[in-house]
């Protein structure tokens, strides 16, 4: 049985990851500073992983085969910039360092599509659409910068060529199961509000993913890590946009410079493509707001 340690196991994405991995037969160790890790975890341990000693301690204590690193200050501007940057970068470093030096087989680090730079106050235009993993990164705030540093930290440990295999996932705006039923999303709006008022979801280019689909991708990625090139990065998004009208029509209203390139986005297509995950992992998202939203 694979023993997998999930950091941030009490969080929006962490809860679904714990459940998905447990159902896939993993023995899950949940680590978080707050309670709330689902009961499917074999163990739920409180720990502050910004402390390198605590990070080493949990690896030494549980000797996991794999680590899914989700712990972070996950909402931009929810804390002061210095705290967000310091917390997220320190967490990524500590988890990669402790896992790499204690013989963990594989580490998946959560990054974010925000690394590409949408929403920058000085203006931002995608170089092309749909956006894939080759698109230039241009973070502009403490959160997106911390996520790019987390990705680069993962890549640095991959280059250091320890026995540990590394990868990162950039999940789109995560929608947890209860949010389809009307609970507020990370932005404080309900999914229905994000659909009804395009200016809300437009800032992040109408991206989203069901938390269970993101969890399935993470489960497949853990399985495939040994045969993948080390240090790969994957977008994980729904197969459609979180919008009632086509992005070819909506995106130019948010970013006028996309008038020409947005025409590549036919029908309900999203602005971010998960084609790499489909090609390299055989993963495709199963859920859409069209099938999940309870109204
Ligand atoms: N939610 C999204 O839309 C989204 C999108 C892209 C990327 N991500 C990334 O995915 C990951 C999970 O996001 P989420 O939405 O589940 O966030 P969340 O805030 O719901 O969960 C994060 C968890 O990390 C824990 N944590 C924070 N600091 C910690 C520490 N020092 N030690 C141990 N645990 C700590 C928190 O207590 C929390 O339970 C994050 O890395 C986030 O940046 C999230």
JSON list of N, CA and C in Angstrom, two decimals, residues 175-211:
[
{"chain": "A", "resi": 175, "resn": "UNK", "atom": "N", "xyz": [-13.32, 24.39, -7.18]},
{"chain": "A", "resi": 175, "resn": "UNK", "atom": "CA", "xyz": [-14.68, 24.40, -6.66]},
{"chain": "A", "resi": 175, "resn": "UNK", "atom": "C", "xyz": [-14.89, 23.10, -5.88]},
{"chain": "A", "resi": 176, "resn": "UNK", "atom": "N", "xyz": [-15.10, 23.25, -4.56]},
{"chain": "A", "resi": 176, "resn": "UNK", "atom": "CA", "xyz": [-15.31, 22.08, -3.70]},
{"chain": "A", "resi": 176, "resn": "UNK", "atom": "C", "xyz": [-16.75, 21.61, -3.82]},
{"chain": "A", "resi": 177, "resn": "UNK", "atom": "N", "xyz": [-17.00, 20.31, -3.54]},
{"chain": "A", "resi": 177, "resn": "UNK", "atom": "CA", "xyz": [-18.36, 19.76, -3.75]},
{"chain": "A", "resi": 177, "resn": "UNK", "atom": "C", "xyz": [-19.46, 20.61, -3.13]},
{"chain": "A", "resi": 178, "resn": "UNK", "atom": "N", "xyz": [-19.27, 21.11, -1.90]},
{"chain": "A", "resi": 178, "resn": "UNK", "atom": "CA", "xyz": [-20.34, 21.88, -1.23]},
{"chain": "A", "resi": 178, "resn": "UNK", "atom": "C", "xyz": [-20.58, 23.23, -1.92]},
{"chain": "A", "resi": 179, "resn": "UNK", "atom": "N", "xyz": [-19.62, 23.68, -2.71]},
{"chain": "A", "resi": 179, "resn": "UNK", "atom": "CA", "xyz": [-19.78, 24.97, -3.39]},
{"chain": "A", "resi": 179, "resn": "UNK", "atom": "C", "xyz": [-20.73, 24.86, -4.58]},
{"chain": "A", "resi": 180, "resn": "UNK", "atom": "N", "xyz": [-20.87, 23.65, -5.13]},
{"chain": "A", "resi": 180, "resn": "UNK", "atom": "CA", "xyz": [-21.88, 23.47, -6.19]},
{"chain": "A", "resi": 180, "resn": "UNK", "atom": "C", "xyz": [-23.27, 23.63, -5.60]},
{"chain": "A", "resi": 181, "resn": "UNK", "atom": "N", "xyz": [-23.40, 23.35, -4.29]},
{"chain": "A", "resi": 181, "resn": "UNK", "atom": "CA", "xyz": [-24.71, 23.44, -3.64]},
{"chain": "A", "resi": 181, "resn": "UNK", "atom": "C", "xyz": [-24.97, 24.83, -3.07]},
{"chain": "A", "resi": 182, "resn": "UNK", "atom": "N", "xyz": [-24.04, 25.79, -3.30]},
{"chain": "A", "resi": 182, "resn": "UNK", "atom": "CA", "xyz": [-24.32, 27.17, -2.91]},
{"chain": "A", "resi": 182, "resn": "UNK", "atom": "C", "xyz": [-23.40, 27.75, -1.85]},
{"chain": "A", "resi": 183, "resn": "UNK", "atom": "N", "xyz": [-22.48, 26.95, -1.28]},
{"chain": "A", "resi": 183, "resn": "UNK", "atom": "CA", "xyz": [-21.52, 27.52, -0.32]},
{"chain": "A", "resi": 183, "resn": "UNK", "atom": "C", "xyz": [-20.62, 28.51, -1.05]},
{"chain": "A", "resi": 184, "resn": "UNK", "atom": "N", "xyz": [-20.15, 29.57, -0.34]},
{"chain": "A", "resi": 184, "resn": "UNK", "atom": "CA", "xyz": [-19.29, 30.54, -1.02]},
{"chain": "A", "resi": 184, "resn": "UNK", "atom": "C", "xyz": [-17.97, 29.93, -1.47]},
{"chain": "A", "resi": 185, "resn": "UNK", "atom": "N", "xyz": [-17.50, 30.35, -2.63]},
{"chain": "A", "resi": 185, "resn": "UNK", "atom": "CA", "xyz": [-16.20, 29.89, -3.14]},
{"chain": "A", "resi": 185, "resn": "UNK", "atom": "C", "xyz": [-15.10, 30.71, -2.47]},
{"chain": "A", "resi": 186, "resn": "UNK", "atom": "N", "xyz": [-13.88, 30.43, -2.87]},
{"chain": "A", "resi": 186, "resn": "UNK", "atom": "CA", "xyz": [-12.71, 31.11, -2.32]},
{"chain": "A", "resi": 186, "resn": "UNK", "atom": "C", "xyz": [-12.80, 32.63, -2.44]},
{"chain": "A", "resi": 187, "resn": "UNK", "atom": "N", "xyz": [-13.46, 33.12, -3.48]},
{"chain": "A", "resi": 187, "resn": "UNK", "atom": "CA", "xyz": [-13.56, 34.57, -3.68]},
{"chain": "A", "resi": 187, "resn": "UNK", "atom": "C", "xyz": [-14.67, 35.19, -2.83]},
{"chain": "A", "resi": 188, "resn": "UNK", "atom": "N", "xyz": [-15.47, 34.32, -2.15]},
{"chain": "A", "resi": 188, "resn": "UNK", "atom": "CA", "xyz": [-16.59, 34.82, -1.35]},
{"chain": "A", "resi": 188, "resn": "UNK", "atom": "C", "xyz": [-17.89, 34.81, -2.13]},
{"chain": "A", "resi": 189, "resn": "UNK", "atom": "N", "xyz": [-17.81, 34.65, -3.46]},
{"chain": "A", "resi": 189, "resn": "UNK", "atom": "CA", "xyz": [-19.02, 34.58, -4.29]},
{"chain": "A", "resi": 189, "resn": "UNK", "atom": "C", "xyz": [-19.45, 33.13, -4.45]},
{"chain": "A", "resi": 190, "resn": "UNK", "atom": "N", "xyz": [-20.72, 32.93, -4.71]},
{"chain": "A", "resi": 190, "resn": "UNK", "atom": "CA", "xyz": [-21.17, 31.57, -5.05]},
{"chain": "A", "resi": 190, "resn": "UNK", "atom": "C", "xyz": [-20.80, 31.31, -6.51]},
{"chain": "A", "resi": 191, "resn": "UNK", "atom": "N", "xyz": [-20.85, 30.03, -6.90]},
{"chain": "A", "resi": 191, "resn": "UNK", "atom": "CA", "xyz": [-20.58, 29.70, -8.31]},
{"chain": "A", "resi": 191, "resn": "UNK", "atom": "C", "xyz": [-21.60, 30.39, -9.21]},
{"chain": "A", "resi": 192, "resn": "UNK", "atom": "N", "xyz": [-22.86, 30.41, -8.77]},
{"chain": "A", "resi": 192, "resn": "UNK", "atom": "CA", "xyz": [-23.91, 31.03, -9.59]},
{"chain": "A", "resi": 192, "resn": "UNK", "atom": "C", "xyz": [-23.61, 32.51, -9.80]},
{"chain": "A", "resi": 193, "resn": "UNK", "atom": "N", "xyz": [-23.12, 33.17, -8.74]},
{"chain": "A", "resi": 193, "resn": "UNK", "atom": "CA", "xyz": [-22.78, 34.60, -8.90]},
{"chain": "A", "resi": 193, "resn": "UNK", "atom": "C", "xyz": [-21.62, 34.77, -9.89]},
{"chain": "A", "resi": 194, "resn": "UNK", "atom": "N", "xyz": [-20.66, 33.87, -9.83]},
{"chain": "A", "resi": 194, "resn": "UNK", "atom": "CA", "xyz": [-19.52, 33.96, -10.75]},
{"chain": "A", "resi": 194, "resn": "UNK", "atom": "C", "xyz": [-20.00, 33.77, -12.19]},
{"chain": "A", "resi": 195, "resn": "UNK", "atom": "N", "xyz": [-21.03, 32.94, -12.37]},
{"chain": "A", "resi": 195, "resn": "UNK", "atom": "CA", "xyz": [-21.58, 32.73, -13.72]},
{"chain": "A", "resi": 195, "resn": "UNK", "atom": "C", "xyz": [-22.42, 33.92, -14.18]},
{"chain": "A", "resi": 196, "resn": "UNK", "atom": "N", "xyz": [-23.20, 34.46, -13.24]},
{"chain": "A", "resi": 196, "resn": "UNK", "atom": "CA", "xyz": [-24.14, 35.53, -13.60]},
{"chain": "A", "resi": 196, "resn": "UNK", "atom": "C", "xyz": [-23.47, 36.88, -13.79]},
{"chain": "A", "resi": 197, "resn": "UNK", "atom": "N", "xyz": [-22.33, 37.06, -13.12]},
{"chain": "A", "resi": 197, "resn": "UNK", "atom": "CA", "xyz": [-21.63, 38.35, -13.22]},
{"chain": "A", "resi": 197, "resn": "UNK", "atom": "C", "xyz": [-20.23, 38.10, -13.79]},
{"chain": "A", "resi": 198, "resn": "UNK", "atom": "N", "xyz": [-20.10, 38.09, -15.13]},
{"chain": "A", "resi": 198, "resn": "UNK", "atom": "CA", "xyz": [-18.85, 37.69, -15.78]},
{"chain": "A", "resi": 198, "resn": "UNK", "atom": "C", "xyz": [-17.64, 38.52, -15.34]},
{"chain": "A", "resi": 199, "resn": "UNK", "atom": "N", "xyz": [-17.88, 39.72, -14.82]},
{"chain": "A", "resi": 199, "resn": "UNK", "atom": "CA", "xyz": [-16.73, 40.53, -14.40]},
{"chain": "A", "resi": 199, "resn": "UNK", "atom": "C", "xyz": [-15.99, 39.89, -13.22]},
{"chain": "A", "resi": 200, "resn": "UNK", "atom": "N", "xyz": [-16.69, 39.02, -12.44]},
{"chain": "A", "resi": 200, "resn": "UNK", "atom": "CA", "xyz": [-16.03, 38.39, -11.28]},
{"chain": "A", "resi": 200, "resn": "UNK", "atom": "C", "xyz": [-15.04, 37.32, -11.77]},
{"chain": "A", "resi": 201, "resn": "UNK", "atom": "N", "xyz": [-15.54, 36.35, -12.55]},
{"chain": "A", "resi": 201, "resn": "UNK", "atom": "CA", "xyz": [-14.67, 35.26, -13.00]},
{"chain": "A", "resi": 201, "resn": "UNK", "atom": "C", "xyz": [-13.76, 35.69, -14.14]},
{"chain": "A", "resi": 202, "resn": "UNK", "atom": "N", "xyz": [-14.11, 36.81, -14.78]},
{"chain": "A", "resi": 202, "resn": "UNK", "atom": "CA", "xyz": [-13.31, 37.28, -15.91]},
{"chain": "A", "resi": 202, "resn": "UNK", "atom": "C", "xyz": [-11.88, 37.62, -15.54]},
{"chain": "A", "resi": 203, "resn": "UNK", "atom": "N", "xyz": [-11.67, 38.07, -14.31]},
{"chain": "A", "resi": 203, "resn": "UNK", "atom": "CA", "xyz": [-10.32, 38.45, -13.86]},
{"chain": "A", "resi": 203, "resn": "UNK", "atom": "C", "xyz": [-9.38, 37.25, -14.00]},
{"chain": "A", "resi": 204, "resn": "UNK", "atom": "N", "xyz": [-9.87, 36.06, -13.67]},
{"chain": "A", "resi": 204, "resn": "UNK", "atom": "CA", "xyz": [-9.02, 34.87, -13.79]},
{"chain": "A", "resi": 204, "resn": "UNK", "atom": "C", "xyz": [-9.37, 34.06, -15.05]},
{"chain": "A", "resi": 205, "resn": "UNK", "atom": "N", "xyz": [-9.86, 34.77, -16.05]},
{"chain": "A", "resi": 205, "resn": "UNK", "atom": "CA", "xyz": [-10.13, 34.20, -17.37]},
{"chain": "A", "resi": 205, "resn": "UNK", "atom": "C", "xyz": [-11.13, 33.04, -17.32]},
{"chain": "A", "resi": 206, "resn": "UNK", "atom": "N", "xyz": [-12.05, 33.10, -16.36]},
{"chain": "A", "resi": 206, "resn": "UNK", "atom": "CA", "xyz": [-13.15, 32.14, -16.27]},
{"chain": "A", "resi": 206, "resn": "UNK", "atom": "C", "xyz": [-12.66, 30.72, -16.03]},
{"chain": "A", "resi": 207, "resn": "UNK", "atom": "N", "xyz": [-11.47, 30.59, -15.39]},
{"chain": "A", "resi": 207, "resn": "UNK", "atom": "CA", "xyz": [-10.96, 29.23, -15.18]},
{"chain": "A", "resi": 207, "resn": "UNK", "atom": "C", "xyz": [-11.56, 28.60, -13.93]},
{"chain": "A", "resi": 208, "resn": "UNK", "atom": "N", "xyz": [-11.66, 27.30, -13.92]},
{"chain": "A", "resi": 208, "resn": "UNK", "atom": "CA", "xyz": [-12.13, 26.57, -12.73]},
{"chain": "A", "resi": 208, "resn": "UNK", "atom": "C", "xyz": [-11.86, 25.09, -12.91]},
{"chain": "A", "resi": 209, "resn": "UNK", "atom": "N", "xyz": [-11.95, 24.37, -11.78]},
{"chain": "A", "resi": 209, "resn": "UNK", "atom": "CA", "xyz": [-11.91, 22.91, -11.81]},
{"chain": "A", "resi": 209, "resn": "UNK", "atom": "C", "xyz": [-12.64, 22.37, -10.58]},
{"chain": "A", "resi": 210, "resn": "UNK", "atom": "N", "xyz": [-13.32, 21.27, -10.75]},
{"chain": "A", "resi": 210, "resn": "UNK", "atom": "CA", "xyz": [-13.93, 20.59, -9.62]},
{"chain": "A", "resi": 210, "resn": "UNK", "atom": "C", "xyz": [-12.80, 19.99, -8.77]},
{"chain": "A", "resi": 211, "resn": "UNK", "atom": "N", "xyz": [-12.92, 20.14, -7.44]},
{"chain": "A", "resi": 211, "resn": "UNK", "atom": "CA", "xyz": [-11.85, 19.65, -6.55]},
{"chain": "A", "resi": 211, "resn": "UNK", "atom": "C", "xyz": [-11.62, 18.16, -6.71]}
]
